[in-house]
Amino acid sequence: MESIEEQGYNLVQLTRILPFALLNLSFSALHIVKDNDGMRNGMILWQLVYLAISVYWYFRICKKIRAKTPLMTLGFILLFFNFTWLKEFWYHPFSPDGAAFALGMGQANYFLRYEKFKLGMVSLLGAFVSPLLVISGMLMLFLPGDKLVPYVGERPKSTFPLLFAVGLPILLAIAGWGLWGWGERDIWAQIAHVISLLAMAPLSIWIAQRNTIDWEQSLALLKKRARPNRLNKGIMVLMGILLVLVLLSGKNEALGLTQMLQDIGRGSFRFPLDFLLGLVLQWGLVLLFTAMYLHRFTEQLGRQGWAAVATIWVGMAILPFFTASTLAAWVPLWAIILLKGLKRYRWHTKDLILIGCYGLLLSLAWLQVNSPELIEWLSQPARSTNLQIQKWAVHLPEYRSFWAYLIGAVLLLGVTGLLYLRKGRYQRMMTT
């Protein structure tokens, strides 16, 4: 803290600085000694503040979407019964993701009724918490809010899903062996990369088959409704925010953008669909419910307009390359869209208890984390993982081992099977 003015921050650090600035401000205002234990406890208290803000905004959202108590309970389980809130922030309090989650909940709240000024203020604060909040905020403020056009009747056949499913692995393979240095690894690691890329093809086709949006007509509507002046204002505001951040930051020569682009791919696609496993272990049942009700999710996503669609698209594009906790800013929007899609269903108390138990099981909050093995592992520059260490490292894609991936995949498939088998029993569709 004493040398902050001399050292300065680079651009990446500045976009994550607000939670730490609030901690420093609170300690200075209350004249509290800034020792290690005090700062850690202070950050934990701030995480509780972010949790309280998130819960407050969540209930405001439930009131706006007129969610009844069962649906409200289900949403609470999806958003708060996960590793992030039950474990991550208390063992790793010096993380801005709690503040990003809270502001993301605020964005979703003000986006539903399009409270423009409040949405802009939350997005501006988000510029110093997570860059994703700026992106989603600009999309919400300046893209047209018209609903996308759904398919009426039978969908026409298209070769696009097949072309996309073939082209995406090829593009990733070119980047992997050309930019990310996969060719320097041993033969088994390269085979694992090939299998991982091939697994993207059926996933892409499966998602495309459950699409309910007529993209051709929706894009034509976007071109018709989009106002050039409004879009230009959005671009100017975004560039202005970026300019302010660059001017406030220092030491950007050490940013190493090229090295960052190379590093994000080195730990990606190590195992088949491992980024989905990481997302579930981090955020719980949101992904599983999205997969089971993808048709309803896509339908509701289209009703929220191009801002929500573009935000989810960008999230899907960056998901394989960043840790799952990075999406903290967008998980609230994703979960609220899912909840709006599940309003047609009736949820009983017994079913909610079971879903809550499944959420706690997947959260891994019941696993002990602190151990002598972990302390020793954290102190080593060259880290090799084992199952004792994987209790923590399984959430870090570059350290996830094959056996931890296999155990996590079996756990995920088991919970998915239990939910799917009860799908017809614990829900009864309501009349629309």
Short mmCIF file of C-alpha atoms in Angstrom, two decimals:
data_model
loop_
_atom_site.label_atom_id
_atom_site.label_comp_id
_atom_site.label_asym_id
_atom_site.label_seq_id
_atom_site.Cartn_x
_atom_site.Cartn_y
_atom_site.Cartn_z
CA MET A 1 0.00 0.00 0.00
CA GLU A 2 2.85 2.42 0.83
CA SER A 3 4.46 2.10 -2.59
CA ILE A 4 1.28 2.11 -4.69
CA GLU A 5 1.85 5.60 -6.08
CA GLU A 6 5.42 4.77 -7.10
CA GLN A 7 4.69 1.37 -8.64
CA GLY A 8 1.29 1.98 -10.25
CA TYR A 9 -1.00 -0.61 -11.82
CA ASN A 10 -1.17 -2.00 -15.31
CA LEU A 11 -4.43 -2.13 -17.28
CA VAL A 12 -5.45 -5.62 -16.21
CA GLN A 13 -4.89 -4.90 -12.53
CA LEU A 14 -6.82 -1.63 -12.78
CA THR A 15 -9.90 -3.39 -14.14
CA ARG A 16 -9.96 -5.52 -10.95
CA ILE A 17 -9.00 -2.87 -8.41
CA LEU A 18 -12.30 -1.64 -6.91
CA PRO A 19 -12.76 -4.42 -4.28
CA PHE A 20 -9.23 -3.84 -3.00
CA ALA A 21 -9.66 -0.06 -3.05
CA LEU A 22 -12.81 -0.44 -0.94
CA LEU A 23 -10.89 -2.61 1.52
CA ASN A 24 -8.11 -0.03 1.78
CA LEU A 25 -10.61 2.82 2.13
CA SER A 26 -12.54 1.07 4.91
CA PHE A 27 -9.34 0.34 6.86
CA SER A 28 -8.14 3.93 6.47
CA ALA A 29 -11.51 5.41 7.45
CA LEU A 30 -11.75 3.25 10.58
CA HIS A 31 -8.02 3.62 11.41
CA ILE A 32 -7.47 -0.16 11.47
CA VAL A 33 -3.92 -1.53 11.32
CA LYS A 34 -3.24 -3.05 7.91
CA ASP A 35 -1.55 -6.31 8.87
CA ASN A 36 -1.94 -9.60 7.02
CA ASP A 37 -4.56 -11.16 9.28
CA GLY A 38 -6.57 -7.95 9.48
CA MET A 39 -6.61 -7.50 5.71
CA ARG A 40 -7.71 -11.10 5.20
CA ASN A 41 -10.54 -10.78 7.71
CA GLY A 42 -11.54 -7.45 6.21
CA MET A 43 -11.75 -8.97 2.75
CA ILE A 44 -13.90 -11.82 4.08
CA LEU A 45 -16.26 -9.24 5.59
CA TRP A 46 -16.44 -7.48 2.24
CA GLN A 47 -17.29 -10.81 0.59
CA LEU A 48 -20.22 -11.04 3.01
CA VAL A 49 -21.27 -7.56 1.92
CA TYR A 50 -21.17 -8.64 -1.74
CA LEU A 51 -23.19 -11.74 -0.85
CA ALA A 52 -25.80 -9.60 0.92
CA ILE A 53 -26.02 -7.26 -2.10
CA SER A 54 -26.38 -10.25 -4.42
CA VAL A 55 -29.18 -11.74 -2.32
CA TYR A 56 -30.98 -8.37 -2.14
CA TRP A 57 -30.84 -7.89 -5.91
CA TYR A 58 -31.89 -11.51 -6.43
CA PHE A 59 -35.12 -11.01 -4.50
CA ARG A 60 -35.73 -7.77 -6.39
CA ILE A 61 -35.40 -9.73 -9.63
CA CYS A 62 -37.78 -12.44 -8.36
CA LYS A 63 -40.34 -9.72 -7.65
CA LYS A 64 -39.94 -8.31 -11.17
CA ILE A 65 -40.38 -11.67 -12.89
CA ARG A 66 -43.23 -12.55 -10.47
CA ALA A 67 -41.56 -15.73 -9.34
CA LYS A 68 -43.52 -17.78 -6.82
CA THR A 69 -41.85 -19.27 -3.73
CA PRO A 70 -40.88 -22.65 -5.32
CA LEU A 71 -39.25 -20.99 -8.33
CA MET A 72 -37.58 -18.44 -6.06
CA THR A 73 -36.17 -21.29 -3.95
CA LEU A 74 -34.93 -23.10 -7.05
CA GLY A 75 -33.17 -19.95 -8.26
CA PHE A 76 -31.56 -19.45 -4.87
CA ILE A 77 -30.19 -23.01 -5.04
CA LEU A 78 -28.87 -22.49 -8.57
CA LEU A 79 -27.16 -19.19 -7.75
CA PHE A 80 -25.84 -19.71 -4.22
CA PHE A 81 -25.46 -23.46 -3.61
CA ASN A 82 -22.11 -23.68 -5.39
CA PHE A 83 -18.38 -23.88 -4.73
CA THR A 84 -17.93 -20.17 -5.42
CA TRP A 85 -20.07 -18.92 -2.54
CA LEU A 86 -19.78 -21.87 -0.15
CA LYS A 87 -16.00 -22.30 -0.31
CA GLU A 88 -14.02 -20.21 -2.78
CA PHE A 89 -14.42 -16.75 -1.25
CA TRP A 90 -13.69 -17.88 2.30
CA TYR A 91 -10.50 -19.74 1.31
CA HIS A 92 -9.48 -17.21 -1.35
CA PRO A 93 -10.97 -13.93 -0.14
CA PHE A 94 -8.64 -11.70 -2.19
CA SER A 95 -10.72 -12.23 -5.31
CA PRO A 96 -12.78 -9.58 -7.12
CA ASP A 97 -15.19 -12.22 -8.43
CA GLY A 98 -17.58 -11.75 -5.50
CA ALA A 99 -17.97 -8.08 -6.36
CA ALA A 100 -18.30 -8.99 -10.06
CA PHE A 101 -21.09 -11.44 -9.22
CA ALA A 102 -22.93 -8.81 -7.15
CA LEU A 103 -22.67 -6.15 -9.86
CA GLY A 104 -23.69 -8.76 -12.45
CA MET A 105 -26.82 -9.38 -10.39
CA GLY A 106 -27.44 -5.63 -10.38
CA GLN A 107 -27.04 -5.48 -14.16
CA ALA A 108 -29.57 -8.29 -14.61
CA ASN A 109 -31.97 -6.50 -12.24
CA TYR A 110 -31.88 -3.18 -14.08
CA PHE A 111 -31.80 -4.83 -17.52
CA LEU A 112 -35.15 -6.58 -16.97
CA ARG A 113 -37.03 -3.26 -16.78
CA TYR A 114 -34.36 -1.33 -18.71
CA GLU A 115 -33.61 1.20 -15.99
CA LYS A 116 -31.06 2.93 -18.17
CA PHE A 117 -29.37 5.28 -15.70
CA LYS A 118 -28.93 2.66 -12.95
CA LEU A 119 -27.73 0.11 -15.49
CA GLY A 120 -25.14 2.60 -16.74
CA MET A 121 -23.91 3.36 -13.21
CA VAL A 122 -23.51 -0.33 -12.35
CA SER A 123 -21.65 -0.93 -15.62
CA LEU A 124 -19.35 2.02 -14.95
CA LEU A 125 -18.48 0.64 -11.50
CA GLY A 126 -17.95 -2.73 -13.17
CA ALA A 127 -15.16 -1.26 -15.28
CA PHE A 128 -12.99 -1.44 -12.14
CA VAL A 129 -14.16 -4.94 -11.12
CA SER A 130 -14.37 -7.03 -14.28
CA PRO A 131 -14.03 -6.13 -17.99
CA LEU A 132 -16.98 -8.43 -18.68
CA LEU A 133 -19.30 -6.04 -16.84
CA VAL A 134 -18.32 -3.24 -19.22
CA ILE A 135 -18.96 -5.45 -22.26
CA SER A 136 -22.37 -6.65 -21.08
CA GLY A 137 -23.30 -3.13 -19.91
CA MET A 138 -22.54 -1.58 -23.29
CA LEU A 139 -24.46 -4.34 -25.07
CA MET A 140 -27.48 -3.84 -22.81
CA LEU A 141 -27.45 -0.07 -23.21
CA PHE A 142 -26.89 0.28 -26.95
CA LEU A 143 -28.24 -2.84 -28.71
CA PRO A 144 -31.96 -2.84 -29.63
CA GLY A 145 -34.21 -4.63 -27.16
CA ASP A 146 -36.51 -6.26 -29.73
CA LYS A 147 -37.25 -9.95 -29.32
CA LEU A 148 -35.56 -12.30 -31.75
CA VAL A 149 -37.76 -14.11 -34.25
CA PRO A 150 -38.62 -17.71 -33.23
CA TYR A 151 -39.20 -20.51 -35.71
CA VAL A 152 -42.85 -21.07 -36.59
CA GLY A 153 -43.59 -24.66 -37.50
CA GLU A 154 -40.89 -27.02 -38.70
CA ARG A 155 -37.39 -25.63 -38.97
CA PRO A 156 -35.79 -25.68 -42.42
CA LYS A 157 -32.83 -27.99 -42.78
CA SER A 158 -29.43 -26.31 -42.74
CA THR A 159 -25.82 -27.39 -43.24
CA PHE A 160 -24.51 -24.64 -40.95
CA PRO A 161 -24.40 -26.81 -37.75
CA LEU A 162 -22.35 -29.45 -39.55
CA LEU A 163 -20.00 -26.89 -41.10
CA PHE A 164 -19.57 -25.19 -37.73
CA ALA A 165 -18.96 -28.53 -35.97
CA VAL A 166 -16.21 -29.37 -38.51
CA GLY A 167 -14.70 -25.89 -38.82
CA LEU A 168 -14.43 -25.12 -35.09
CA PRO A 169 -12.12 -28.07 -34.19
CA ILE A 170 -9.97 -27.33 -37.26
CA LEU A 171 -9.63 -23.67 -36.27
CA LEU A 172 -8.78 -24.61 -32.68
CA ALA A 173 -6.25 -27.19 -33.89
CA ILE A 174 -4.49 -24.57 -36.01
CA ALA A 175 -4.33 -22.24 -33.00
CA GLY A 176 -3.28 -25.06 -30.64
CA TRP A 177 -0.35 -26.37 -32.63
CA GLY A 178 0.54 -23.06 -34.25
CA LEU A 179 0.16 -20.55 -31.40
CA TRP A 180 -0.30 -22.38 -28.13
CA GLY A 181 2.64 -24.76 -28.36
CA TRP A 182 0.77 -28.06 -28.08
CA GLY A 183 3.35 -29.67 -30.36
CA GLU A 184 5.99 -29.27 -27.61
CA ARG A 185 4.11 -31.62 -25.28
CA ASP A 186 4.44 -35.41 -25.19
CA ILE A 187 2.48 -37.64 -27.57
CA TRP A 188 -0.18 -38.61 -24.99
CA ALA A 189 -0.94 -34.96 -24.23
CA GLN A 190 -1.31 -34.25 -27.95
CA ILE A 191 -3.65 -37.22 -28.36
CA ALA A 192 -5.72 -35.85 -25.47
CA HIS A 193 -5.92 -32.50 -27.27
CA VAL A 194 -7.15 -34.23 -30.44
CA ILE A 195 -9.85 -36.14 -28.53
CA SER A 196 -10.87 -32.95 -26.75
CA LEU A 197 -11.26 -31.05 -30.02
CA LEU A 198 -13.23 -33.89 -31.60
CA ALA A 199 -15.63 -33.79 -28.64
CA MET A 200 -16.56 -30.24 -29.63
CA ALA A 201 -18.27 -31.47 -32.82
CA PRO A 202 -21.18 -33.44 -31.28
CA LEU A 203 -21.64 -30.74 -28.64
CA SER A 204 -22.01 -28.08 -31.34
CA ILE A 205 -24.51 -30.16 -33.33
CA TRP A 206 -26.53 -31.00 -30.19
CA ILE A 207 -26.83 -27.31 -29.26
CA ALA A 208 -27.76 -26.32 -32.82
CA GLN A 209 -30.50 -28.97 -32.98
CA ARG A 210 -32.21 -27.44 -29.94
CA ASN A 211 -32.11 -23.94 -31.31
CA THR A 212 -35.53 -22.21 -31.41
CA ILE A 213 -34.43 -18.90 -32.98
CA ASP A 214 -34.66 -18.03 -36.67
CA TRP A 215 -31.25 -16.39 -36.95
CA GLU A 216 -31.69 -15.25 -40.55
CA GLN A 217 -34.83 -13.24 -39.82
CA SER A 218 -33.47 -12.09 -36.45
CA LEU A 219 -30.34 -10.67 -38.09
CA ALA A 220 -32.47 -8.94 -40.71
CA LEU A 221 -34.57 -7.43 -37.90
CA LEU A 222 -31.39 -6.33 -36.11
CA LYS A 223 -30.16 -4.51 -39.21
CA LYS A 224 -33.55 -2.85 -39.54
CA ARG A 225 -33.91 -1.82 -35.89
CA ALA A 226 -30.29 -0.92 -35.12
CA ARG A 227 -29.76 2.81 -35.13
CA PRO A 228 -26.30 3.85 -36.40
CA ASN A 229 -26.23 6.86 -34.09
CA ARG A 230 -26.97 4.70 -31.06
CA LEU A 231 -24.35 2.11 -31.99
CA ASN A 232 -21.79 4.84 -32.64
CA LYS A 233 -22.50 6.28 -29.19
CA GLY A 234 -21.95 2.83 -27.67
CA ILE A 235 -18.61 2.44 -29.43
CA MET A 236 -17.54 5.94 -28.38
CA VAL A 237 -18.50 5.30 -24.73
CA LEU A 238 -16.62 1.99 -24.73
CA MET A 239 -13.53 3.60 -26.26
CA GLY A 240 -13.79 6.45 -23.76
CA ILE A 241 -13.87 4.05 -20.82
CA LEU A 242 -10.90 2.15 -22.26
CA LEU A 243 -9.00 5.42 -22.77
CA VAL A 244 -9.62 6.45 -19.15
CA LEU A 245 -8.41 3.07 -17.92
CA VAL A 246 -5.27 3.29 -20.06
CA LEU A 247 -4.53 6.82 -18.82
CA LEU A 248 -5.02 5.79 -15.19
CA SER A 249 -2.87 2.70 -15.52
CA GLY A 250 0.90 2.49 -15.64
CA LYS A 251 3.55 -0.09 -16.40
CA ASN A 252 1.56 -1.48 -19.33
CA GLU A 253 4.85 -2.40 -20.98
CA ALA A 254 4.87 -5.47 -18.70
CA LEU A 255 1.39 -6.50 -19.80
CA GLY A 256 2.65 -8.95 -22.42
CA LEU A 257 -0.50 -9.27 -24.55
CA THR A 258 1.13 -11.72 -26.95
CA GLN A 259 2.26 -13.89 -24.06
CA MET A 260 -1.23 -13.73 -22.55
CA LEU A 261 -2.78 -14.94 -25.81
CA GLN A 262 -0.33 -17.81 -25.89
CA ASP A 263 -0.90 -18.74 -22.26
CA ILE A 264 -4.71 -18.88 -22.39
CA GLY A 265 -4.53 -21.76 -24.83
CA ARG A 266 -1.78 -23.75 -23.18
CA GLY A 267 -4.06 -25.05 -20.43
CA SER A 268 -7.16 -25.37 -22.61
CA PHE A 269 -8.69 -28.49 -24.16
CA ARG A 270 -6.56 -30.85 -22.09
CA PHE A 271 -9.45 -33.33 -21.62
CA PRO A 272 -12.76 -33.76 -23.51
CA LEU A 273 -15.13 -30.91 -22.57
CA ASP A 274 -13.10 -30.22 -19.41
CA PHE A 275 -14.22 -26.57 -19.42
CA LEU A 276 -17.83 -27.74 -18.91
CA LEU A 277 -16.74 -29.89 -15.99
CA GLY A 278 -14.92 -26.91 -14.47
CA LEU A 279 -18.00 -24.73 -14.92
CA VAL A 280 -20.27 -27.23 -13.15
CA LEU A 281 -17.85 -27.79 -10.26
CA GLN A 282 -17.53 -24.02 -9.83
CA TRP A 283 -21.13 -22.86 -10.32
CA GLY A 284 -23.21 -25.94 -9.57
CA LEU A 285 -26.46 -26.97 -11.23
CA VAL A 286 -26.95 -23.97 -13.54
CA LEU A 287 -25.28 -25.72 -16.48
CA LEU A 288 -27.10 -29.03 -15.91
CA PHE A 289 -30.51 -27.36 -15.83
CA THR A 290 -29.61 -25.32 -18.90
CA ALA A 291 -28.71 -28.52 -20.74
CA MET A 292 -31.91 -30.32 -19.67
CA TYR A 293 -34.10 -27.36 -20.63
CA LEU A 294 -32.01 -25.95 -23.47
CA HIS A 295 -35.09 -25.53 -25.66
CA ARG A 296 -36.81 -23.36 -23.04
CA PHE A 297 -33.57 -21.50 -22.25
CA THR A 298 -32.96 -20.65 -25.90
CA GLU A 299 -36.57 -19.56 -26.33
CA GLN A 300 -36.38 -17.24 -23.33
CA LEU A 301 -32.94 -15.98 -24.38
CA GLY A 302 -34.42 -14.83 -27.69
CA ARG A 303 -37.18 -12.99 -25.85
CA GLN A 304 -34.60 -10.94 -23.92
CA GLY A 305 -33.23 -9.41 -27.11
CA TRP A 306 -29.86 -9.10 -28.77
CA ALA A 307 -28.06 -7.76 -25.69
CA ALA A 308 -28.63 -10.99 -23.74
CA VAL A 309 -27.90 -13.14 -26.78
CA ALA A 310 -24.62 -11.36 -27.54
CA THR A 311 -23.55 -11.54 -23.88
CA ILE A 312 -24.17 -15.30 -23.70
CA TRP A 313 -22.39 -15.78 -27.03
CA VAL A 314 -19.29 -13.97 -25.83
CA GLY A 315 -19.41 -16.01 -22.60
CA MET A 316 -19.52 -19.27 -24.55
CA ALA A 317 -16.59 -18.12 -26.70
CA ILE A 318 -14.29 -17.28 -23.75
CA LEU A 319 -15.37 -20.15 -21.48
CA PRO A 320 -12.79 -22.72 -22.67
CA PHE A 321 -9.91 -20.27 -22.23
CA PHE A 322 -10.48 -18.82 -18.76
CA THR A 323 -11.22 -20.21 -15.33
CA ALA A 324 -14.90 -20.71 -14.56
CA SER A 325 -14.77 -18.06 -11.83
CA THR A 326 -14.09 -15.44 -14.52
CA LEU A 327 -17.73 -15.74 -15.60
CA ALA A 328 -18.93 -14.49 -12.20
CA ALA A 329 -20.11 -11.26 -13.83
CA TRP A 330 -22.41 -13.09 -16.26
CA VAL A 331 -23.67 -16.08 -14.26
CA PRO A 332 -26.55 -14.00 -12.76
CA LEU A 333 -27.89 -13.03 -16.20
CA TRP A 334 -27.57 -16.62 -17.40
CA ALA A 335 -29.39 -18.00 -14.33
CA ILE A 336 -32.19 -15.40 -14.46
CA ILE A 337 -32.87 -16.21 -18.13
CA LEU A 338 -33.03 -19.88 -17.16
CA LEU A 339 -35.46 -19.12 -14.31
CA LYS A 340 -37.74 -17.19 -16.66
CA GLY A 341 -37.74 -20.23 -18.91
CA LEU A 342 -38.70 -22.52 -16.00
CA LYS A 343 -41.70 -20.46 -14.87
CA ARG A 344 -44.00 -22.88 -16.69
CA TYR A 345 -43.08 -25.73 -14.36
CA ARG A 346 -44.37 -26.60 -10.91
CA TRP A 347 -41.75 -27.50 -8.30
CA HIS A 348 -42.63 -29.41 -5.13
CA THR A 349 -40.90 -29.17 -1.75
CA LYS A 350 -39.47 -32.70 -1.90
CA ASP A 351 -38.01 -32.01 -5.32
CA LEU A 352 -36.42 -28.75 -4.19
CA ILE A 353 -34.82 -30.53 -1.23
CA LEU A 354 -33.36 -33.15 -3.58
CA ILE A 355 -32.10 -30.47 -5.97
CA GLY A 356 -30.54 -28.61 -3.04
CA CYS A 357 -28.75 -31.80 -1.96
CA TYR A 358 -27.48 -32.34 -5.49
CA GLY A 359 -26.26 -28.74 -5.56
CA LEU A 360 -24.35 -29.21 -2.30
CA LEU A 361 -22.89 -32.48 -3.60
CA LEU A 362 -21.58 -30.87 -6.79
CA SER A 363 -20.31 -27.81 -4.93
CA LEU A 364 -17.61 -29.91 -3.22
CA ALA A 365 -18.06 -27.60 -0.22
CA TRP A 366 -18.06 -30.70 1.98
CA LEU A 367 -14.47 -31.56 1.02
CA GLN A 368 -11.65 -30.52 3.34
CA VAL A 369 -9.27 -28.18 1.55
CA ASN A 370 -6.58 -27.15 4.04
CA SER A 371 -3.93 -29.81 4.40
CA PRO A 372 -0.14 -30.00 4.82
CA GLU A 373 0.04 -31.38 1.26
CA LEU A 374 -1.66 -28.27 -0.11
CA ILE A 375 0.66 -25.92 1.79
CA GLU A 376 3.67 -27.78 0.45
CA TRP A 377 2.23 -27.79 -3.08
CA LEU A 378 1.60 -24.04 -3.04
CA SER A 379 5.21 -23.39 -2.04
CA GLN A 380 6.65 -25.39 -4.93
CA PRO A 381 7.52 -23.59 -8.20
CA ALA A 382 7.10 -26.81 -10.23
CA ARG A 383 3.77 -28.26 -9.15
CA SER A 384 2.74 -31.88 -9.65
CA THR A 385 -0.79 -32.77 -8.58
CA ASN A 386 -2.28 -35.73 -6.73
CA LEU A 387 -5.77 -36.47 -5.44
CA GLN A 388 -5.09 -34.70 -2.14
CA ILE A 389 -4.17 -31.52 -3.99
CA GLN A 390 -7.01 -31.91 -6.51
CA LYS A 391 -9.57 -31.01 -3.84
CA TRP A 392 -8.49 -27.46 -4.58
CA ALA A 393 -6.64 -27.63 -7.88
CA VAL A 394 -9.52 -29.35 -9.72
CA HIS A 395 -10.99 -25.85 -10.15
CA LEU A 396 -7.82 -24.65 -11.92
CA PRO A 397 -7.78 -26.05 -15.48
CA GLU A 398 -3.99 -25.96 -15.91
CA TYR A 399 -3.51 -28.13 -12.80
CA ARG A 400 -6.41 -30.55 -13.23
CA SER A 401 -5.17 -34.15 -13.43
CA PHE A 402 -6.71 -36.93 -15.48
CA TRP A 403 -7.90 -38.92 -12.47
CA ALA A 404 -9.52 -35.87 -10.91
CA TYR A 405 -11.16 -35.15 -14.26
CA LEU A 406 -12.42 -38.73 -14.46
CA ILE A 407 -13.83 -38.71 -10.91
CA GLY A 408 -15.45 -35.32 -11.51
CA ALA A 409 -16.96 -36.52 -14.80
CA VAL A 410 -18.44 -39.62 -13.12
CA LEU A 411 -19.90 -37.45 -10.34
CA LEU A 412 -21.32 -35.05 -12.92
CA LEU A 413 -22.87 -37.83 -15.01
CA GLY A 414 -24.34 -39.44 -11.89
CA VAL A 415 -26.08 -36.26 -10.76
CA THR A 416 -27.22 -35.55 -14.34
CA GLY A 417 -28.73 -39.03 -14.57
CA LEU A 418 -30.58 -38.65 -11.27
CA LEU A 419 -32.01 -35.29 -12.34
CA TYR A 420 -32.99 -36.54 -15.77
CA LEU A 421 -34.69 -39.70 -14.47
CA ARG A 422 -36.86 -37.59 -12.18
CA LYS A 423 -37.49 -34.94 -14.83
CA GLY A 424 -40.97 -36.18 -15.66
CA ARG A 425 -41.88 -36.84 -12.04
CA TYR A 426 -40.82 -33.81 -10.12
CA GLN A 427 -42.18 -31.30 -12.59
CA ARG A 428 -45.64 -30.89 -13.93
CA MET A 429 -46.01 -28.45 -16.80
CA MET A 430 -48.45 -25.68 -16.12
CA THR A 431 -50.85 -24.36 -18.71
CA THR A 432 -49.45 -21.36 -20.59
#
